[in-house]
Amino acid sequence: MYGPSINSLNVYIQTASNLTKAWTRTGTQGNQWLYGEISIADYDKCQIIIEATRGNSYLGDIAVDDIGYSNTPCMPAKTSSLCDFEDITLCGFTQDKNDSFDWTWKAGETVTGFTGPSADHTQGTATGHYMYIESSTPQHPGDRARLVSPTYPPTIGSCLSFYYNMYGLTMGTLKVYLAGTGPAAPYQLLFQKSGNQGKNWLMAESEVESPTSFNIYFDGIVGSKYYSDLAIDDINLQTGSCQGDGQ
């Protein structure tokens, strides 16, 4: 389910008397195959119906493969959604329309010297891509740019990891939030870092739980001067606990 116009993939269980939606995913899920399981109980005879719904443009292809059935119970599967920003579709991440300015898709060094990364994290080369905030004019100190993730399904325990670069003498702040959807949905600060963190890419991790579907917000805030081009790369949301390697 990879593309900016992905709509939804649904799986139904059809019996003689009932049709039940047993599984659904909506929106881009990244450019890798992901694994799904559905438990089927108390059905003597049923059909499985797989339904894919088209989005609002041609950039919304959905695919399935390796469908199987087993008499053993389903086991919790580790799934992940990795975005390395190597494609201009940005893995379904979008710019918030209510902030001060936008994040920039970039390869190589940023425009201003002595701030920002010299290469991306994924490839470590001048041709690899990442996202960053350009802190020079017309931006002002305290201006905020927000990058919004695709919508993820509810989770009882996942790990958000990403790499960040905060090199610059007047570096600002990076904040990462979980924002649930619907009434009484959670809104939680997952990560915050301010000030110059050196030239290297650093890894961050945060445990994620949400009873509703949710988005992740990445807020880049301009520092006191233009030496504050902070960057992010290789964002991954994976089921299961974090390993404690992040900073």
Coordinates of C-alpha atoms in Angstrom, one line a residue:
M1 CA 0.0 0.0 0.0
Y2 CA 2.5 2.6 -1.3
G3 CA 1.6 5.9 -2.8
P4 CA 0.2 9.3 -1.8
S5 CA -3.3 8.5 -3.0
I6 CA -3.8 5.1 -1.3
N7 CA -7.3 4.6 -0.1
S8 CA -8.1 1.4 1.8
L9 CA -7.6 -2.3 1.9
N10 CA -10.4 -4.3 3.7
V11 CA -10.8 -8.0 4.5
Y12 CA -14.3 -9.4 5.2
I13 CA -15.5 -12.8 6.5
Q14 CA -18.7 -13.9 4.7
T15 CA -20.9 -16.6 6.3
A16 CA -24.4 -17.7 5.2
S17 CA -26.0 -15.1 7.5
N18 CA -23.4 -12.4 8.1
L19 CA -20.7 -10.2 6.5
T20 CA -18.1 -9.0 9.0
K21 CA -15.2 -6.6 8.3
A22 CA -12.3 -8.4 10.1
W23 CA -9.3 -6.2 9.0
T24 CA -8.6 -2.8 7.4
R25 CA -5.8 -0.5 6.6
T26 CA -6.1 3.1 5.2
G27 CA -3.5 5.4 3.6
T28 CA 0.1 4.7 2.4
Q29 CA 2.0 2.1 4.5
G30 CA 5.4 2.6 3.0
N31 CA 7.3 0.9 0.1
Q32 CA 7.7 -2.5 1.6
W33 CA 5.6 -5.7 2.0
L34 CA 3.8 -5.9 5.4
Y35 CA 2.3 -9.0 7.1
G36 CA -1.3 -9.3 8.3
E37 CA -3.2 -12.0 10.1
I38 CA -6.9 -12.6 11.0
S39 CA -8.3 -15.1 13.5
I40 CA -11.3 -17.0 12.2
A41 CA -13.4 -18.7 14.9
D42 CA -16.7 -20.6 15.1
Y43 CA -17.3 -20.7 11.4
D44 CA -18.1 -24.1 9.8
K45 CA -18.1 -22.5 6.4
C46 CA -17.1 -19.1 5.2
Q47 CA -15.5 -17.0 2.4
I48 CA -12.8 -14.5 2.7
I49 CA -13.4 -11.3 0.7
I50 CA -10.5 -8.9 0.0
E51 CA -11.5 -5.5 -1.1
A52 CA -9.2 -2.7 -2.3
T53 CA -10.6 0.8 -2.8
R54 CA -9.1 3.3 -5.2
G55 CA -7.9 6.7 -4.0
N56 CA -8.3 10.1 -5.7
S57 CA -5.5 9.6 -8.2
Y58 CA -3.5 6.9 -10.0
L59 CA -0.8 7.0 -7.3
G60 CA -2.7 4.5 -5.2
D61 CA -1.8 0.9 -6.2
I62 CA -2.6 -1.8 -3.6
A63 CA -1.2 -5.3 -3.8
V64 CA -1.6 -8.6 -1.9
D65 CA 0.5 -11.8 -2.0
D66 CA 1.1 -15.1 -0.2
I67 CA -2.4 -15.7 1.2
G68 CA -2.5 -18.8 3.4
Y69 CA -4.7 -20.6 5.9
S70 CA -3.6 -22.5 9.0
N71 CA -5.4 -24.4 11.8
T72 CA -3.0 -23.0 14.4
P73 CA -3.8 -19.7 16.3
C74 CA -2.5 -16.4 14.9
M75 CA 0.6 -15.1 16.6
P76 CA 1.3 -11.3 17.0
A77 CA 3.3 -10.3 14.0
K78 CA 6.0 -7.7 14.0
T79 CA 5.2 -5.2 11.3
S80 CA 7.1 -2.0 10.5
S81 CA 6.5 1.1 8.4
L82 CA 9.9 2.6 7.4
C83 CA 10.3 5.9 5.6
D84 CA 13.8 6.9 4.3
F85 CA 12.6 9.8 2.2
E86 CA 14.3 8.5 -0.9
D87 CA 11.2 9.1 -3.0
I88 CA 9.5 12.5 -3.6
T89 CA 6.2 11.0 -2.4
L90 CA 7.7 11.2 1.1
C91 CA 6.0 7.9 2.1
G92 CA 2.7 9.7 2.6
F93 CA 4.1 12.3 5.0
T94 CA 2.4 15.7 4.4
Q95 CA 3.1 19.3 5.3
D96 CA 0.8 20.9 7.9
K97 CA -1.2 23.8 6.5
N98 CA -1.4 25.7 9.8
D99 CA 2.3 26.1 10.7
S100 CA 4.7 28.9 9.8
F101 CA 6.6 27.2 6.9
D102 CA 7.3 23.8 5.3
W103 CA 10.0 21.2 5.7
T104 CA 12.3 20.8 2.7
W105 CA 13.2 17.6 0.8
K106 CA 16.9 17.7 0.4
A107 CA 20.0 15.8 -0.8
G108 CA 23.6 16.9 0.1
E109 CA 24.4 19.8 2.3
T110 CA 22.0 22.5 3.3
V111 CA 22.3 26.0 1.9
T112 CA 23.8 27.6 5.0
G113 CA 27.3 26.5 6.0
F114 CA 28.1 25.3 9.6
T115 CA 24.6 23.9 10.1
G116 CA 22.6 20.9 8.9
P117 CA 23.9 17.5 7.8
S118 CA 26.5 17.0 5.0
A119 CA 24.7 13.8 3.8
D120 CA 21.6 11.8 4.5
H121 CA 21.5 9.0 7.1
T122 CA 20.2 6.1 4.9
Q123 CA 23.0 6.1 2.3
G124 CA 25.5 8.5 3.8
T125 CA 26.0 10.1 0.4
A126 CA 25.3 13.4 -1.3
T127 CA 22.6 11.8 -3.4
G128 CA 20.6 10.4 -0.5
H129 CA 17.6 12.4 0.7
Y130 CA 16.3 13.6 4.1
M131 CA 13.9 16.3 5.4
Y132 CA 15.1 19.5 7.0
I133 CA 14.0 23.0 8.0
E134 CA 15.7 25.9 6.3
S135 CA 16.2 28.5 9.0
S136 CA 17.4 31.4 6.9
T137 CA 15.3 34.4 5.7
P138 CA 12.3 34.6 5.4
Q139 CA 12.0 32.4 8.5
H140 CA 12.2 34.0 12.0
P141 CA 13.2 32.7 15.4
G142 CA 10.5 30.5 16.8
D143 CA 8.8 29.8 13.5
R144 CA 7.5 26.2 13.4
A145 CA 7.3 23.7 10.5
R146 CA 5.2 20.5 11.1
L147 CA 5.5 17.3 9.1
V148 CA 2.6 14.9 9.5
S149 CA 2.9 11.1 9.2
P150 CA 0.3 8.9 7.4
T151 CA -2.5 7.6 9.7
Y152 CA -1.4 4.5 11.6
P153 CA -3.9 1.9 13.1
P154 CA -4.4 1.6 16.9
T155 CA -1.6 -0.1 18.8
I156 CA -1.1 -1.6 22.2
G157 CA 2.6 -1.3 21.9
S158 CA 4.9 -0.1 19.2
C159 CA 8.3 1.6 18.9
L160 CA 8.8 4.8 17.0
S161 CA 12.5 5.3 15.9
F162 CA 14.1 8.0 13.7
Y163 CA 17.4 9.7 13.1
Y164 CA 17.9 13.4 13.7
N165 CA 20.7 15.9 12.9
M166 CA 20.8 19.1 15.0
Y167 CA 24.1 20.8 14.0
G168 CA 24.4 24.6 14.4
L169 CA 25.5 27.1 17.0
T170 CA 22.0 28.6 17.3
M171 CA 20.1 25.4 16.9
G172 CA 16.4 25.4 17.7
T173 CA 14.1 22.6 18.9
L174 CA 12.7 19.3 17.5
K175 CA 9.5 18.1 19.1
V176 CA 7.6 14.8 18.1
Y177 CA 4.0 14.3 19.1
L178 CA 1.5 11.5 18.9
A179 CA -2.0 12.8 17.9
G180 CA -4.9 10.3 18.0
T181 CA -7.9 10.7 15.8
G182 CA -11.5 11.1 16.9
P183 CA -13.0 12.4 20.2
A184 CA -11.0 11.9 23.4
A185 CA -8.1 10.7 21.4
P186 CA -4.6 10.9 22.9
Y187 CA -2.2 13.8 22.3
Q188 CA 1.3 13.2 23.7
L189 CA 4.8 14.6 23.4
L190 CA 7.1 11.7 22.6
F191 CA 10.4 13.4 22.1
Q192 CA 12.0 16.9 22.6
K193 CA 15.6 18.0 22.0
S194 CA 17.0 21.6 21.8
G195 CA 20.4 23.1 21.0
N196 CA 23.4 22.0 19.1
Q197 CA 23.9 18.2 19.1
G198 CA 26.9 18.0 16.9
K199 CA 27.5 17.0 13.3
N200 CA 26.5 13.3 13.5
W201 CA 23.1 11.7 12.9
L202 CA 21.6 10.6 16.2
M203 CA 18.9 7.9 16.8
A204 CA 15.8 8.5 18.9
E205 CA 13.3 6.0 20.2
S206 CA 9.9 6.3 21.9
E207 CA 7.3 3.8 23.0
V208 CA 3.9 4.3 21.3
E209 CA 0.5 3.3 22.5
S210 CA -2.9 4.5 21.2
P211 CA -6.4 3.1 21.5
T212 CA -7.3 5.0 18.3
S213 CA -5.7 5.5 14.9
F214 CA -3.1 8.2 15.1
N215 CA -0.6 10.4 13.3
I216 CA 3.0 11.4 14.3
Y217 CA 3.9 15.1 14.2
F218 CA 7.5 16.3 13.7
D219 CA 7.8 19.9 14.7
G220 CA 11.0 21.8 13.7
I221 CA 11.4 25.1 15.4
V222 CA 13.8 27.8 14.2
G223 CA 16.5 28.8 16.7
S224 CA 17.7 32.3 17.6
K225 CA 19.6 32.7 14.3
Y226 CA 19.9 30.9 10.9
Y227 CA 22.5 28.3 12.1
S228 CA 19.6 26.0 13.0
D229 CA 18.9 23.7 10.0
L230 CA 17.7 20.6 11.8
A231 CA 17.0 17.4 9.8
I232 CA 15.3 14.0 10.2
D233 CA 15.6 10.7 8.3
D234 CA 14.7 7.0 8.5
I235 CA 11.5 7.1 10.4
N236 CA 10.3 3.7 11.5
L237 CA 7.2 2.6 13.4
Q238 CA 7.4 -1.1 14.4
T239 CA 5.3 -3.3 16.6
G240 CA 6.9 -4.4 19.8
S241 CA 9.0 -2.6 22.5
C242 CA 11.9 -0.3 21.8
Q243 CA 15.4 -1.7 22.3
G244 CA 16.7 1.3 24.3
D245 CA 19.3 2.3 21.7
G246 CA 17.9 5.8 21.1
Q247 CA 19.0 9.2 22.7

